[in-house]
Amino acid sequence: MDNLRMEGKVVLVTGVANQRSIAWAIAQALHAAGATPVFTYQSERLQKGVEELAGSIGSDHVMPCDVTNEEEVAAVARSIEERHGRLHGLVHSIAFANREDLAGEYLDTSPEGYRTAQDVSAYSLVTLCRYAAPLLAAEGGSVVALTYLGSVRVVPHYNVMGIAKASLEASIRYLAYDLGPKKIRVNGVSAGPIKTLSSRVIAGFNDMLEHIEARAPLRRNVETSEVASATAFLLSDLASGITGEILYVDAGYHVMGM
Ligand code: NAP
């Protein structure tokens, strides 16, 4: 299993908000495999916390980046080029929708709410890939985005975020096709529900956890570390033949008919 070893590989990890973030578990898994994670945070409010977490695994490369701001994405790419000269992996672990759009009916989604969810949660993968591609192409690379079953099934209250995740998953396939000739793979990890800052905003989230524990083939919910290790696998050379794929890490819940 030497090809899970990621010594000398530089991986950009977006979406660390705190120690509960899926992105943080991914950064820890990458660090354990020998990779060098570099980090972005969205708002100044998160800067100190993300710097402290990064420092705890020996990284001091932490940059601001609101993914809807193309100049900030470009600055991140420049900073990675200056410090490392290349990139081997990119983790997209970012989503946002207005709170009022994650309760009630999808039918009531406003045009601005729809655009916000799409811009932050789906189009951002395109922007990040466009700026990261020249760096990822230097030695071949792997991109992984976090997604959820609400993209292909109706999950009450997930609403506009389900539509954004459907768009994200379609983007994964088109980007896999565009970037394949540059030896860049693009995949998704569809995680089962996990308590984080973002997921708490979804109405009925605790009921969702109970429902899955009762019905999933493994009769439990997933751990953040399980999502992280699957992501590390897709980022590593062990997954060298896999692109355009959505890998479910959800205790098997997605196979159930009822
Ligand atoms: P999280 O810790 O809250 O992470 C979400 C991250 O997105 C935060 O760091 C947030 O930063 C960032 N973000 C939002 N808008 C941004 C913007 N404009 N620019 C840059 N960053 C932005 O929650 P999480 O559950 O780990 O979510 C990570 C990913 O996993 C998301 O794509 C989510 O949909 C996916 N996922 C989660 C679950 C689950 O149940 N938790 C299940 C399946 C998939 P701020 O805090 O500053 O807004």
Short mmCIF file of N, CA and C and ligand atoms in Angstrom, two decimals, residues 15-18 20-23 42-43 45-46 65-68 93-96 120 146-148 158 165 191-194 196-199 205, ligand 1:
data_model
loop_
_atom_site.label_atom_id
_atom_site.label_comp_id
_atom_site.label_asym_id
_atom_site.label_seq_id
_atom_site.Cartn_x
_atom_site.Cartn_y
_atom_site.Cartn_z
N GLY A 15 -12.30 24.99 3.25
CA GLY A 15 -13.49 24.68 4.03
C GLY A 15 -13.28 24.26 5.47
N VAL A 16 -12.07 24.53 6.03
CA VAL A 16 -11.93 24.29 7.47
C VAL A 16 -12.52 25.49 8.20
N ALA A 17 -13.57 25.23 9.01
CA ALA A 17 -14.13 26.30 9.85
C ALA A 17 -13.73 26.08 11.30
N ASN A 18 -13.73 24.82 11.72
CA ASN A 18 -13.34 24.47 13.09
C ASN A 18 -12.97 22.99 13.14
N ARG A 20 -14.56 20.47 13.96
CA ARG A 20 -15.61 19.54 13.54
C ARG A 20 -15.75 19.48 12.02
N SER A 21 -15.13 20.38 11.30
CA SER A 21 -15.27 20.44 9.84
C SER A 21 -14.76 19.15 9.19
N ILE A 22 -15.48 18.69 8.17
CA ILE A 22 -15.01 17.52 7.43
C ILE A 22 -13.63 17.82 6.84
N ALA A 23 -13.43 19.05 6.39
CA ALA A 23 -12.14 19.42 5.79
C ALA A 23 -10.99 19.25 6.78
N GLN A 42 -12.56 31.42 4.85
CA GLN A 42 -13.35 32.45 4.16
C GLN A 42 -13.26 33.82 4.81
N SER A 43 -13.51 33.88 6.12
CA SER A 43 -13.63 35.21 6.73
C SER A 43 -12.58 35.37 7.83
N ARG A 45 -12.85 36.24 10.71
CA ARG A 45 -13.34 35.64 11.97
C ARG A 45 -12.75 34.24 12.17
N LEU A 46 -12.44 33.54 11.08
CA LEU A 46 -11.93 32.17 11.21
C LEU A 46 -10.41 32.08 11.19
N CYS A 65 -9.60 33.15 1.49
CA CYS A 65 -10.20 32.92 0.17
C CYS A 65 -11.72 32.75 0.28
N ASP A 66 -12.41 33.80 -0.13
CA ASP A 66 -13.85 33.65 -0.36
C ASP A 66 -13.96 33.14 -1.80
N VAL A 67 -14.51 31.94 -1.98
CA VAL A 67 -14.48 31.31 -3.30
C VAL A 67 -15.34 32.02 -4.35
N THR A 68 -16.18 32.97 -3.89
CA THR A 68 -16.95 33.74 -4.87
C THR A 68 -16.15 34.94 -5.38
N SER A 93 -14.48 21.62 0.05
CA SER A 93 -15.34 21.21 1.16
C SER A 93 -16.14 22.43 1.62
N ILE A 94 -16.88 22.98 0.67
CA ILE A 94 -17.52 24.28 0.86
C ILE A 94 -18.97 24.21 0.40
N ALA A 95 -19.86 24.74 1.21
CA ALA A 95 -21.25 24.86 0.79
C ALA A 95 -21.90 25.97 1.60
N PHE A 96 -22.85 26.63 0.96
CA PHE A 96 -23.63 27.64 1.70
C PHE A 96 -24.97 27.86 1.02
N VAL A 120 -21.74 29.62 -4.44
CA VAL A 120 -20.81 29.22 -3.38
C VAL A 120 -20.56 27.71 -3.41
N LEU A 146 -16.81 17.52 -1.76
CA LEU A 146 -17.75 16.87 -0.84
C LEU A 146 -19.17 17.15 -1.29
N THR A 147 -19.97 16.07 -1.36
CA THR A 147 -21.34 16.22 -1.81
C THR A 147 -22.27 15.41 -0.92
N TYR A 148 -23.57 15.39 -1.27
CA TYR A 148 -24.56 14.72 -0.41
C TYR A 148 -25.69 14.14 -1.25
N TYR A 158 -33.57 19.84 2.60
CA TYR A 158 -32.25 20.09 1.97
C TYR A 158 -32.43 21.04 0.78
N LYS A 165 -25.97 20.69 -5.14
CA LYS A 165 -25.12 19.49 -5.13
C LYS A 165 -25.27 18.71 -6.44
N ALA A 191 -20.95 12.16 1.44
CA ALA A 191 -20.89 11.78 2.86
C ALA A 191 -22.28 11.66 3.45
N GLY A 192 -22.45 10.71 4.36
CA GLY A 192 -23.67 10.67 5.16
C GLY A 192 -23.66 11.85 6.12
N PRO A 193 -24.83 12.14 6.74
CA PRO A 193 -24.91 13.33 7.60
C PRO A 193 -23.99 13.25 8.83
N ILE A 194 -23.33 14.37 9.10
CA ILE A 194 -22.38 14.49 10.21
C ILE A 194 -22.64 15.85 10.87
N THR A 196 -21.92 19.19 11.99
CA THR A 196 -20.90 20.24 11.83
C THR A 196 -21.61 21.59 11.91
N LEU A 197 -20.84 22.65 11.80
CA LEU A 197 -21.41 24.01 11.83
C LEU A 197 -22.48 24.17 10.75
N SER A 198 -22.20 23.72 9.53
CA SER A 198 -23.12 23.91 8.41
C SER A 198 -24.35 23.03 8.52
N SER A 199 -24.16 21.77 8.91
CA SER A 199 -25.29 20.84 8.87
C SER A 199 -26.34 21.18 9.92
N PHE A 205 -32.28 18.00 11.20
CA PHE A 205 -31.03 17.26 11.00
C PHE A 205 -30.91 16.06 11.97
P1 NAP B 1 -18.38 23.30 7.82
O1 NAP B 1 -17.39 22.88 8.81
O2 NAP B 1 -19.32 24.41 8.21
O3 NAP B 1 -17.65 23.64 6.45
C1 NAP B 1 -18.23 24.42 5.43
C2 NAP B 1 -17.19 25.40 5.00
O4 NAP B 1 -17.60 26.15 3.84
C3 NAP B 1 -16.87 26.44 6.09
O5 NAP B 1 -15.48 26.46 6.30
C4 NAP B 1 -17.36 27.72 5.47
O6 NAP B 1 -16.71 28.87 5.93
C5 NAP B 1 -17.06 27.44 4.02
N1 NAP B 1 -17.63 28.45 3.13
C6 NAP B 1 -18.92 28.85 3.02
N2 NAP B 1 -19.02 29.85 2.11
C7 NAP B 1 -17.77 30.07 1.63
C8 NAP B 1 -17.21 30.96 0.69
N3 NAP B 1 -17.97 31.85 0.01
N4 NAP B 1 -15.88 30.91 0.45
C9 NAP B 1 -15.09 30.04 1.09
N5 NAP B 1 -15.55 29.15 2.02
C10 NAP B 1 -16.88 29.18 2.27
O7 NAP B 1 -19.35 22.07 7.41
P2 NAP B 1 -19.05 20.64 6.77
O8 NAP B 1 -20.25 19.82 7.14
O9 NAP B 1 -17.69 20.19 7.13
O10 NAP B 1 -19.17 20.91 5.20
C11 NAP B 1 -18.11 20.66 4.29
C12 NAP B 1 -18.67 20.07 2.99
O11 NAP B 1 -19.20 18.78 3.25
C13 NAP B 1 -19.79 20.87 2.35
O12 NAP B 1 -19.66 20.86 0.95
C14 NAP B 1 -21.01 20.09 2.76
O13 NAP B 1 -22.12 20.28 1.88
C15 NAP B 1 -20.46 18.69 2.64
N6 NAP B 1 -21.25 17.66 3.31
C16 NAP B 1 -21.54 17.76 4.63
C17 NAP B 1 -22.30 16.80 5.24
C18 NAP B 1 -22.68 16.90 6.70
O14 NAP B 1 -23.65 16.24 7.10
N7 NAP B 1 -21.97 17.66 7.50
C19 NAP B 1 -22.78 15.68 4.50
C20 NAP B 1 -22.43 15.61 3.13
C21 NAP B 1 -21.67 16.60 2.56
P3 NAP B 1 -17.55 29.86 6.93
O15 NAP B 1 -17.76 29.10 8.18
O16 NAP B 1 -16.69 31.05 7.04
O17 NAP B 1 -18.86 30.17 6.22
#
